[in-house]
mmCIF file of C-alpha atoms in Angstrom:
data_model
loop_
_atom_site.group_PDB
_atom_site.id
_atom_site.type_symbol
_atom_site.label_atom_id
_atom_site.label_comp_id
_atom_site.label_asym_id
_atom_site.label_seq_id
_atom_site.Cartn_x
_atom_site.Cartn_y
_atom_site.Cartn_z
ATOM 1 C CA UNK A 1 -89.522 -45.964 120.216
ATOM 2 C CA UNK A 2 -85.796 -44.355 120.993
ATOM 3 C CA UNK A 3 -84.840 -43.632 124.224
ATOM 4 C CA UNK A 4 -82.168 -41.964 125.167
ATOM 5 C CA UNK A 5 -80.921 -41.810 128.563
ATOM 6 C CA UNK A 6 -77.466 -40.181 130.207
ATOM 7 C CA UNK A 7 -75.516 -41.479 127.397
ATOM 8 C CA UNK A 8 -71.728 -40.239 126.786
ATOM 9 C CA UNK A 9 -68.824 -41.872 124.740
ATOM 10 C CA UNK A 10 -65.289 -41.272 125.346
ATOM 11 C CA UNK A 11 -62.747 -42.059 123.222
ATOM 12 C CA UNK A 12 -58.986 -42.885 124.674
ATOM 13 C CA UNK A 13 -56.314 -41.549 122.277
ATOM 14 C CA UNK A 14 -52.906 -40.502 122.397
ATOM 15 C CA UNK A 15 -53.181 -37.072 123.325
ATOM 16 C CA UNK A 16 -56.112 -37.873 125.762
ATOM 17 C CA UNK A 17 -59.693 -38.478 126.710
ATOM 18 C CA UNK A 18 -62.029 -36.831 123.708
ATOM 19 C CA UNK A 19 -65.489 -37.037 125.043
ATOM 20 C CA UNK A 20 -67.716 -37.435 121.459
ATOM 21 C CA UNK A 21 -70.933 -37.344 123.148
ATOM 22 C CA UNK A 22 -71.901 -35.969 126.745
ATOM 23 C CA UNK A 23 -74.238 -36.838 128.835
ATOM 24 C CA UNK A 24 -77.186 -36.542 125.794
ATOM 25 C CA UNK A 25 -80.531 -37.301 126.908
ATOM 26 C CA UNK A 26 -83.457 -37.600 124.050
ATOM 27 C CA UNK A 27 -86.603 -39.061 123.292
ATOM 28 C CA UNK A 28 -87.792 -40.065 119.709
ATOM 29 C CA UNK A 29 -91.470 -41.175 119.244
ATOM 30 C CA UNK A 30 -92.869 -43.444 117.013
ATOM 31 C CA UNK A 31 -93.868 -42.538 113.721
ATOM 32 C CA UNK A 32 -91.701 -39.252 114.311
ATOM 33 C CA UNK A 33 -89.263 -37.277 112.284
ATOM 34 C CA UNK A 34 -86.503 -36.635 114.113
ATOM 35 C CA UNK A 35 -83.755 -34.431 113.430
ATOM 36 C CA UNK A 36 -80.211 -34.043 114.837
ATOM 37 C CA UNK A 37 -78.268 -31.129 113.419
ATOM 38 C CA UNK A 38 -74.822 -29.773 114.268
ATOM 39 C CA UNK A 39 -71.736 -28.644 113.016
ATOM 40 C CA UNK A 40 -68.657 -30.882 111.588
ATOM 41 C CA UNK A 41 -67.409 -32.383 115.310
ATOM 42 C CA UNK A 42 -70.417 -31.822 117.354
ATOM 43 C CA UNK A 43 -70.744 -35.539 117.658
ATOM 44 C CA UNK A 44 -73.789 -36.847 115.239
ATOM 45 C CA UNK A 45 -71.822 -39.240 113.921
ATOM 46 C CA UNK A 46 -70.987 -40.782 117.032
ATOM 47 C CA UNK A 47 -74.329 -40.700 118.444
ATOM 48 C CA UNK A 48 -76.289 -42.486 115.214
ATOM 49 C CA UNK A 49 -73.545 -44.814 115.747
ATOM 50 C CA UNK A 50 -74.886 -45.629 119.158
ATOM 51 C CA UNK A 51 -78.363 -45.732 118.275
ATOM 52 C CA UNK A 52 -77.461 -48.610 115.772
ATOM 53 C CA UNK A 53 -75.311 -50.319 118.266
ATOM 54 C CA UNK A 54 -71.681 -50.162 116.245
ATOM 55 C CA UNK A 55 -70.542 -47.969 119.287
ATOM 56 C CA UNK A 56 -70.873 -48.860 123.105
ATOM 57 C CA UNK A 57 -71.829 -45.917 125.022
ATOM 58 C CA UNK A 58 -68.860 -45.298 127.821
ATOM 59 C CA UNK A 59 -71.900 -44.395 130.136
ATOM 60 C CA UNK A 60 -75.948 -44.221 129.843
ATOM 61 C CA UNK A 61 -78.446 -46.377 127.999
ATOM 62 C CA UNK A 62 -79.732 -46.475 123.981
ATOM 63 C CA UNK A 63 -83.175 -48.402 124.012
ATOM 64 C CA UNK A 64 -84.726 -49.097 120.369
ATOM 65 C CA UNK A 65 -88.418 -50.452 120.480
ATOM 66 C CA UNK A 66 -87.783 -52.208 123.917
ATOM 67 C CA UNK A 67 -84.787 -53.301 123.629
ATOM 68 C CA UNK A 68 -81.063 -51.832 125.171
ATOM 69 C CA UNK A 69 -78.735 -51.640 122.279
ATOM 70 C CA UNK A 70 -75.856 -50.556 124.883
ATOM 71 C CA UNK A 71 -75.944 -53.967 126.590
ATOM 72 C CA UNK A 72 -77.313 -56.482 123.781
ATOM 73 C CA UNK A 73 -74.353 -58.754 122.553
ATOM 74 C CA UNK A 74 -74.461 -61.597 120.501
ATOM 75 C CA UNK A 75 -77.990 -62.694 118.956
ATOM 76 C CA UNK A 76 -79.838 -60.107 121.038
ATOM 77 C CA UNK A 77 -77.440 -57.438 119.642
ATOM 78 C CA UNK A 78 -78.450 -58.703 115.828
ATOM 79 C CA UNK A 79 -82.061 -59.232 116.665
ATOM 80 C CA UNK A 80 -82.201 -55.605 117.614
ATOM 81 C CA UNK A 81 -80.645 -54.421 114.236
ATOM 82 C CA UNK A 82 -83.131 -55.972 112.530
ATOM 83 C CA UNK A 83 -85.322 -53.354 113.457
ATOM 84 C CA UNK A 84 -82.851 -50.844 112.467
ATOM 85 C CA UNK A 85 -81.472 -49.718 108.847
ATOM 86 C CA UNK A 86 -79.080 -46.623 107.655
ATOM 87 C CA UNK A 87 -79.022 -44.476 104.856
ATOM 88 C CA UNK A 88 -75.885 -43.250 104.148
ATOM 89 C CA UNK A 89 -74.243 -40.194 102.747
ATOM 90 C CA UNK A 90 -72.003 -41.776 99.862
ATOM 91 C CA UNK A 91 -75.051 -44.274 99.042
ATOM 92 C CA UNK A 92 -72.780 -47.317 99.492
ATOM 93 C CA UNK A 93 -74.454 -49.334 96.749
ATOM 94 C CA UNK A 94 -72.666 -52.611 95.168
ATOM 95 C CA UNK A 95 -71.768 -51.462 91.883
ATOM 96 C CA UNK A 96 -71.844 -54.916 89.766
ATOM 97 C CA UNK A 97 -74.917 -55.514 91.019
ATOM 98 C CA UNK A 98 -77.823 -53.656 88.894
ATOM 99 C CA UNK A 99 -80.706 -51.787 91.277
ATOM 100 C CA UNK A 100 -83.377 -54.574 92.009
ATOM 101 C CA UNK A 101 -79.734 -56.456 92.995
ATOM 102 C CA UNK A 102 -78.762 -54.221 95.356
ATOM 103 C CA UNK A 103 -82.223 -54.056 96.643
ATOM 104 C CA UNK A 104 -82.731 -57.587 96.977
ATOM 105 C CA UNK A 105 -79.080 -57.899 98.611
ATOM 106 C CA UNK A 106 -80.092 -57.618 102.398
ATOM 107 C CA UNK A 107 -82.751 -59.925 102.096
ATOM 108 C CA UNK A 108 -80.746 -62.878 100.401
ATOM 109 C CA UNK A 109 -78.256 -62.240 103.430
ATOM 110 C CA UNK A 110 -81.410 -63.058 105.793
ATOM 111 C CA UNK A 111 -82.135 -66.046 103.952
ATOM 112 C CA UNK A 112 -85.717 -64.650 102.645
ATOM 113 C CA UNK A 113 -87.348 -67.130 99.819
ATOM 114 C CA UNK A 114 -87.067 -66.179 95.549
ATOM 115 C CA UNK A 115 -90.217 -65.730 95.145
ATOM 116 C CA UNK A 116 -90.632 -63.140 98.461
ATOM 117 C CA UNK A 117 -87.275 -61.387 97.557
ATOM 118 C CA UNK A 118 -88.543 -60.531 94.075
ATOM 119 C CA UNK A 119 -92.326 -59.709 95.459
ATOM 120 C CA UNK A 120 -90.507 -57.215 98.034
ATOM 121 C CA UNK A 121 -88.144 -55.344 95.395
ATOM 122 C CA UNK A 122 -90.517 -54.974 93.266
ATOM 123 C CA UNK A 123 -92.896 -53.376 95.687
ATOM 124 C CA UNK A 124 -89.740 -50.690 97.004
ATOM 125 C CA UNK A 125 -88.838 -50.052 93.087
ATOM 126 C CA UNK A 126 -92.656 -49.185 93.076
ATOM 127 C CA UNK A 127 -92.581 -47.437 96.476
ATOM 128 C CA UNK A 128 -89.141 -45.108 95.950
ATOM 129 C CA UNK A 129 -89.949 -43.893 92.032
ATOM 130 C CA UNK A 130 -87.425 -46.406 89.978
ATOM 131 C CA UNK A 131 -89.827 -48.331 87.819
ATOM 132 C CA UNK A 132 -88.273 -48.785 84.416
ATOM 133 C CA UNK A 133 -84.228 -48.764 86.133
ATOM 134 C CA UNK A 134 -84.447 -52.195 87.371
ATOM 135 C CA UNK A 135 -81.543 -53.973 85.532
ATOM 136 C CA UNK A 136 -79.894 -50.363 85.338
ATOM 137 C CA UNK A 137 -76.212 -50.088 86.843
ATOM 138 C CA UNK A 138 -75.421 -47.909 89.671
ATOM 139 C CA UNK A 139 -72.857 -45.846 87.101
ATOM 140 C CA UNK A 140 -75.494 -44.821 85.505
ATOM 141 C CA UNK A 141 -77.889 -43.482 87.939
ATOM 142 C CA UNK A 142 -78.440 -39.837 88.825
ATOM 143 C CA UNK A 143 -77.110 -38.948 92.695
ATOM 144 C CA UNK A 144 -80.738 -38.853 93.213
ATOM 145 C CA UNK A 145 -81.280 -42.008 91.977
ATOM 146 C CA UNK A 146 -78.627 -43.597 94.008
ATOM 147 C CA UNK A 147 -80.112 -42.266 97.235
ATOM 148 C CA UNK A 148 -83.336 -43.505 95.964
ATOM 149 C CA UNK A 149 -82.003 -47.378 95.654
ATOM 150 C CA UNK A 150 -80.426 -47.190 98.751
ATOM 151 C CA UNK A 151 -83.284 -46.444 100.336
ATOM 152 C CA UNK A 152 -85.190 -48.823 99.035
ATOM 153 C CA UNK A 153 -82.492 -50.851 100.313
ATOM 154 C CA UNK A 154 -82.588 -49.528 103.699
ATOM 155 C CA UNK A 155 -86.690 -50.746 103.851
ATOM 156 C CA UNK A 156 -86.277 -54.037 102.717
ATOM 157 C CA UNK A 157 -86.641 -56.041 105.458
ATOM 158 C CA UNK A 158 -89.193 -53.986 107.335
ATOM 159 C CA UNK A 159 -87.526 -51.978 109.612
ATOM 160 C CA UNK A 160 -88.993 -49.935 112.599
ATOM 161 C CA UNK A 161 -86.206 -47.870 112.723
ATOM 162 C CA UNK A 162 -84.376 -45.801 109.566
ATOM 163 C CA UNK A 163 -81.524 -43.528 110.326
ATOM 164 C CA UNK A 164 -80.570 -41.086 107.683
ATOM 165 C CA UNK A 165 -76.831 -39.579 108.031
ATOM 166 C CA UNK A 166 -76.175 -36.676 106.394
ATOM 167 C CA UNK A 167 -78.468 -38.675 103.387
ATOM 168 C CA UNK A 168 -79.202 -35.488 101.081
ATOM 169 C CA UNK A 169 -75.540 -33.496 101.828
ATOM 170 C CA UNK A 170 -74.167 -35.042 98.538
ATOM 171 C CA UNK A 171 -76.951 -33.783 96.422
ATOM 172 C CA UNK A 172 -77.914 -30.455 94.129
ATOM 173 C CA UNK A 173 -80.969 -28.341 96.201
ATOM 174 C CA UNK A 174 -83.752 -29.853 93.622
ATOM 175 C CA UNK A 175 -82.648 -33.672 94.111
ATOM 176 C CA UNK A 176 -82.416 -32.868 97.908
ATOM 177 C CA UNK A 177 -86.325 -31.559 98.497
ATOM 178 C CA UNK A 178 -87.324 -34.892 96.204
ATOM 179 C CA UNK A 179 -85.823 -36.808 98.743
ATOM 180 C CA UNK A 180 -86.889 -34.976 101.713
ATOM 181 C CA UNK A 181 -90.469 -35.627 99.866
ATOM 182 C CA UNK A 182 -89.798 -39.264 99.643
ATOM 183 C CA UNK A 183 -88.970 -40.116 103.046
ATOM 184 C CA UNK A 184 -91.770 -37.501 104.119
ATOM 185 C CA UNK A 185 -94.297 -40.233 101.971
ATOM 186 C CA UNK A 186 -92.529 -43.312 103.284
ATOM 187 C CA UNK A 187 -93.168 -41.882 106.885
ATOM 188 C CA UNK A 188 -96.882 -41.605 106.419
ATOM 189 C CA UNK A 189 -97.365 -44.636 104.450
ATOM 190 C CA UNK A 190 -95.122 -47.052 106.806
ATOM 191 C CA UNK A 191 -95.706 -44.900 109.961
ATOM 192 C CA UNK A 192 -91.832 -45.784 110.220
ATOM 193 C CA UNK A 193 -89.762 -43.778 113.168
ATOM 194 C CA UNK A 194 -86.769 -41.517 111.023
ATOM 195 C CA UNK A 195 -83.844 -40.109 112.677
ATOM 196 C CA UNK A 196 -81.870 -37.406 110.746
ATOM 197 C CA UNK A 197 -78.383 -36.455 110.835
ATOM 198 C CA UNK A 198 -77.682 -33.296 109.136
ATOM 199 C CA UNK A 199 -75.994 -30.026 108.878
ATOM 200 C CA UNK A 200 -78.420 -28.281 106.744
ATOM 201 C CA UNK A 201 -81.388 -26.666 108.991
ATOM 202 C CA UNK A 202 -83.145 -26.786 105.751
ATOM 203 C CA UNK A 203 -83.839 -30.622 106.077
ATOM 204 C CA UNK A 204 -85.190 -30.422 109.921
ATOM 205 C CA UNK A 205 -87.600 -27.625 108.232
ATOM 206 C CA UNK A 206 -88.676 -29.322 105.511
ATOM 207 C CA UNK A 207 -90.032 -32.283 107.176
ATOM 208 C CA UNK A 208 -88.815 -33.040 110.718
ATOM 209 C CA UNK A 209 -91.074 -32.927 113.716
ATOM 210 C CA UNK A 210 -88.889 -32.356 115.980
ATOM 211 C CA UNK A 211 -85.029 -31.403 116.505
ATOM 212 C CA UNK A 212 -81.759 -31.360 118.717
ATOM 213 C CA UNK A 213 -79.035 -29.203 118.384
ATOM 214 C CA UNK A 214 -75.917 -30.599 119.134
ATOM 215 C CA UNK A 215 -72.908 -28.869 119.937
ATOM 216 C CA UNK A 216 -69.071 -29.820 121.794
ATOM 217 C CA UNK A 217 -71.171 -33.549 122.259
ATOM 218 C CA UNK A 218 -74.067 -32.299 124.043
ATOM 219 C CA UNK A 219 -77.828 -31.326 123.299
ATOM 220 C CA UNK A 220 -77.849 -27.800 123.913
ATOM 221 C CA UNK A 221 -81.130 -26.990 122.372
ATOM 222 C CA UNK A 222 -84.438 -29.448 121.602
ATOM 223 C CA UNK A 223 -88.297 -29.057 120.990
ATOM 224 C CA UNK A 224 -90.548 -29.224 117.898
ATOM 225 C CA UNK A 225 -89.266 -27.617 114.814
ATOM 226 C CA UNK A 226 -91.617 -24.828 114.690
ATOM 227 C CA UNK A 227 -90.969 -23.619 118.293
ATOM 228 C CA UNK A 228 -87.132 -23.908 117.604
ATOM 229 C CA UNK A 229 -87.370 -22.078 114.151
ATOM 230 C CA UNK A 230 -89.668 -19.087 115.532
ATOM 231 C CA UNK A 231 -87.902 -18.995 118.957
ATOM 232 C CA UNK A 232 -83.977 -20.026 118.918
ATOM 233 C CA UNK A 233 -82.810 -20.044 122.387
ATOM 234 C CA UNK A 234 -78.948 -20.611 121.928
ATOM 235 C CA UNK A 235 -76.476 -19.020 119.406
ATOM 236 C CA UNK A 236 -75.060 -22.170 117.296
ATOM 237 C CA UNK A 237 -79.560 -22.455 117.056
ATOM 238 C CA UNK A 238 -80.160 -18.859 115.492
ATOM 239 C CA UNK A 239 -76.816 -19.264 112.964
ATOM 240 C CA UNK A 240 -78.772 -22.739 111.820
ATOM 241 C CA UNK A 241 -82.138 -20.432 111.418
ATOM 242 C CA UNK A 242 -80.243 -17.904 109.374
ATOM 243 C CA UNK A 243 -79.909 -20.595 106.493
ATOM 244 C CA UNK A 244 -83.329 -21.027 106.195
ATOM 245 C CA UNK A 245 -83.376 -17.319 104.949
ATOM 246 C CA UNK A 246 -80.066 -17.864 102.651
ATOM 247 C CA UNK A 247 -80.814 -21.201 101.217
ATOM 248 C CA UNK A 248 -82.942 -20.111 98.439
ATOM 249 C CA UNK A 249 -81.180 -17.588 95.925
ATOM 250 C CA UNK A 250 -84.665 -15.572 96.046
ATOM 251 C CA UNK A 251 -83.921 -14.480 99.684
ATOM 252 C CA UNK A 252 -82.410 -11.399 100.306
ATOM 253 C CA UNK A 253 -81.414 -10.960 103.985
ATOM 254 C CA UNK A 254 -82.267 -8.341 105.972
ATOM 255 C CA UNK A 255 -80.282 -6.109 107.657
ATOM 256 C CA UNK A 256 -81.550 -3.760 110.032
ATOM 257 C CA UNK A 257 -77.930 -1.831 110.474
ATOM 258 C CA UNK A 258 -78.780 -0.408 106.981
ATOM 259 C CA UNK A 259 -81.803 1.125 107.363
ATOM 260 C CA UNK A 260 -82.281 5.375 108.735
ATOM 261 C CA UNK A 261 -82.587 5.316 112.113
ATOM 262 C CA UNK A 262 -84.066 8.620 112.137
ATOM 263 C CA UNK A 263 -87.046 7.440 110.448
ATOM 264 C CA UNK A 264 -88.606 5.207 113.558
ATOM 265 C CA UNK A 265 -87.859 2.600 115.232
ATOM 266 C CA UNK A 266 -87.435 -0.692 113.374
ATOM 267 C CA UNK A 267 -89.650 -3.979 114.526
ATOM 268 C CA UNK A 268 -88.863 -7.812 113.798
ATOM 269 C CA UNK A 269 -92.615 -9.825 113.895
ATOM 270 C CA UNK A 270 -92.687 -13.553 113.712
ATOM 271 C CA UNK A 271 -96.038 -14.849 112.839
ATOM 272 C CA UNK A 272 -97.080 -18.357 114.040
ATOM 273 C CA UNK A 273 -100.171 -20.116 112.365
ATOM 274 C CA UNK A 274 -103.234 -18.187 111.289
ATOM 275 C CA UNK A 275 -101.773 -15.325 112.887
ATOM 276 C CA UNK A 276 -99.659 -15.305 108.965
ATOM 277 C CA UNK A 277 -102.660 -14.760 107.178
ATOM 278 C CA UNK A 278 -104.487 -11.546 109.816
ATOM 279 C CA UNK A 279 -104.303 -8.299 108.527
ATOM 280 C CA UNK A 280 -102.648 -6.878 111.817
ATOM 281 C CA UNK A 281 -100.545 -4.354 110.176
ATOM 282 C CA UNK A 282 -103.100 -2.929 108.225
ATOM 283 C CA UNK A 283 -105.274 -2.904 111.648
ATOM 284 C CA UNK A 284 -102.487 -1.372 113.902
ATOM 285 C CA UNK A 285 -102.142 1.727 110.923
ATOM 286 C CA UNK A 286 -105.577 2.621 111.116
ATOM 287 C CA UNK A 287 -105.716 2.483 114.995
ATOM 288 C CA UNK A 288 -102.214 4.404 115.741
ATOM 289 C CA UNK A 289 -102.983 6.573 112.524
ATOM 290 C CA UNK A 290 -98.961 5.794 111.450
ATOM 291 C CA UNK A 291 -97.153 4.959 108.580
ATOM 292 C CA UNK A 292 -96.348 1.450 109.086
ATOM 293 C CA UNK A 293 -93.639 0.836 106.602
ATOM 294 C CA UNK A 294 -92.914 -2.563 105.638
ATOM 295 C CA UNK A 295 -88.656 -3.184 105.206
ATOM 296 C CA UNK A 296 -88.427 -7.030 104.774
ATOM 297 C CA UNK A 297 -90.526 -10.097 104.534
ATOM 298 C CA UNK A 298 -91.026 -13.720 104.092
ATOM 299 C CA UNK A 299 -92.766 -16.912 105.061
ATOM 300 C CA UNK A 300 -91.677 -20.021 106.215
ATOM 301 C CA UNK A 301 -93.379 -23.532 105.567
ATOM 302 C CA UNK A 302 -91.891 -26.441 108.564
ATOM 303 C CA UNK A 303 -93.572 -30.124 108.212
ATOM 304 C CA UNK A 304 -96.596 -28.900 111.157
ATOM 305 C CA UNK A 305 -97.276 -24.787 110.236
ATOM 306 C CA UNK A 306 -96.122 -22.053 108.632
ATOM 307 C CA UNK A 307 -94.231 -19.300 110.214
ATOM 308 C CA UNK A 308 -93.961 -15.757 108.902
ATOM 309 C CA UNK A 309 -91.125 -13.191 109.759
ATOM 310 C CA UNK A 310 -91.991 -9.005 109.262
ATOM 311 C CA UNK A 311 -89.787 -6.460 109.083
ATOM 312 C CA UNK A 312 -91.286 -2.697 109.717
ATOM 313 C CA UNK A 313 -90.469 0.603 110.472
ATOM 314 C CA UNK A 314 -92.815 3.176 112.519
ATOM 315 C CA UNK A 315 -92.168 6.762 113.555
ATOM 316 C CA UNK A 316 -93.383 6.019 117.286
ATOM 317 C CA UNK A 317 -91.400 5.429 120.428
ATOM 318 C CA UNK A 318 -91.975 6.093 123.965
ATOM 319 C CA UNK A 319 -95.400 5.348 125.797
ATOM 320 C CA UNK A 320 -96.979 5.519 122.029
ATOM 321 C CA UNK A 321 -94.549 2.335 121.041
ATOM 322 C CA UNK A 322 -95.002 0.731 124.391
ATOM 323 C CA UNK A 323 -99.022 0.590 123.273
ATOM 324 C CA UNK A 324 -97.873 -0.900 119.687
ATOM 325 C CA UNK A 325 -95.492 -3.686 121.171
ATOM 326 C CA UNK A 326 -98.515 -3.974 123.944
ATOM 327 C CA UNK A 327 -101.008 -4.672 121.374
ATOM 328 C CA UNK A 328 -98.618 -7.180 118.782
ATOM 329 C CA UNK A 329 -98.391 -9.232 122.112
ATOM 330 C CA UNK A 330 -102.019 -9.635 122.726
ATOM 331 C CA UNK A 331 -101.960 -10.755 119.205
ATOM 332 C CA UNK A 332 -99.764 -13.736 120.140
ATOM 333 C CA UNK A 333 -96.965 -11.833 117.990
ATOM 334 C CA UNK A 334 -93.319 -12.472 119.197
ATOM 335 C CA UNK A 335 -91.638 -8.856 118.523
ATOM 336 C CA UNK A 336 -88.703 -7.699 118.818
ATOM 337 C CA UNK A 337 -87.386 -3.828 118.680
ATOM 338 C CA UNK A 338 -84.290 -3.936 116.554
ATOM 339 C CA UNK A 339 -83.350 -0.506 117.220
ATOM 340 C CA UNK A 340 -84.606 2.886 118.112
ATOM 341 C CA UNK A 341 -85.583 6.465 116.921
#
């Protein structure tokens, strides 16, 4: 559906050439989830720009269900934006014109009959969860809400394509994960391709299927969400992990640094699929004849499996802990020994 192929932008300004994207190289399937997540200046912006064609790339090509978005001009160029529709941050919503209004906006611009216009809102009031706030003024929606109408607006004229950017950073935690669930249903009712620009690695877990880090305008990291969560290859990756563990107020990080080193040597598990619901603690104390003690735990749920992450400490090292770490691999158990008797 999106292909993405050598594409950099470069921006001329007075103090230079600022590359904004570099050389980025992706592939988005259809039907997928896909996120993009980076830091303020990594270069999302820039890119989502691209992929709906109000940027040129300097170099590379943007294809969007067949069709190159870096060379279209004219009618081809407005042809291919049909197919394409944004979400935005700030909601962008007319504000004297009441929800089914806004709604119906896009479609009067395409010229679309009365009588389809008001079959189609009401369908998307229907679809996003606003029956009853039809004739209801933007000033006196919820944020929530707000999002909800503009994406309503976003799907009115079909789309193949829907790019969020940064859609749920202006919302409260609870109105964010009803959103998240939204777009999540819209995906598997419309089997419509989503690309999300974030900042929050919470969003890519709660429903993405796959992800790119970005960083300095490049891709520096990319792969399905569960891979990336359990096995974060790059720094800028493992400080986006970390606020999967800090986003909820019922976490408590762990830190190893604070724990007697005299009493064992302390092990990080991460648990991929069934392997979170095996009793292989309980399996290695009977078999070592050890006090397995557990420091820190949770579970993680992404959009395809859950992951679990286990923090123990055992009073074993040597040829003895060798055997333990042996028999945690055979169990298709990433470990890790944080530090040492």
């Amino acid at each position: 559906m999106i292909v993405l192929r050598n594409v950099s932008r470069v921006f001329n300004t007075s103090a230079g050439p600022v590359t904004a994207v570099d050389d980025v190289s992706l592939e988005v399937g259809q039907g997928q989830i896909y996120g993009i997540i980076g830091y303020s200046g990594a270069g999302k912006s820039t890119l989502i720009r691209l992929l709906n064609g109000l940027e040129k790339p300097t170099a590379g090509s943007v294809t969007i269900a067949g069709q190159n978005i870096a060379t279209a001009n004219g009618e081809a160029l407005r042809a291919a934006r049909l197919k394409i529709s944004m979400v935005f941050q700030h909601f962008n919503l007319l504000w004297s014109r009441t929800v089914s209004e806004n709604i119906a906006f896009s479609l009067q611009i395409a010229g679309a009959p009365k009588a389809q216009i008001q079959a189609r809102v009401k369908e998307l009031i229907e679809l996003v969860g606003l029956a009853g706030k039809e004739n209801t003024y933007p000033s006196k929606l919820s944020g929530g809400q707000k999002q909800r109408v503009g994406i309503a607006r976003a799907l009115a004229n079909n789309p193949e394509v829907l790019l969020c950017d940064e859609a749920t950073s202006a919302l409260d935690p609870q109105t964010t994960d009803a959103i998240l669930e939204l777009l999540l249903d819209i995906n598997r009712k419309l089997q419509l391709t989503i690309v999300l620009i974030t900042h929050e690695m919470h969003v890519v877990r709660k429903i993405c299927h796959r992800v790119a880090v970005m960083e300095e305008g490049r891709i520096v990291e990319e792969g399905e969400v569960l891979s990336v969560f359990t096995h974060p290859q790059k720094p800028v990756t493992r400080q986006f992990v970390k606020q999967t563990t800090e986003y909820s107020s019922a976490d408590t990080p762990f830190n190893a640094a604070l724990v007697d080193g005299d009493a064992g040597s302390v092990l990080k598990l991460t648990f991929v699929g069934h392997n979170t619901s095996q009793p292989i603690v309980g399996e290695l104390t009977l078999k070592y004849a050890l006090p397995f003690n557990i420091l820190h735990g949770k579970m993680t749920q992404t959009a395809h499996g859950t992951f679990g992450e286990l923090w123990l400490q055992v009073p074993a090292s040597g040829a003895q802990l060798e055997n333990i770490l042996a028999d945690l691999h055979a169990r298709a158990v990433t470990t890790e020994v944080v530090n040492h008797d």
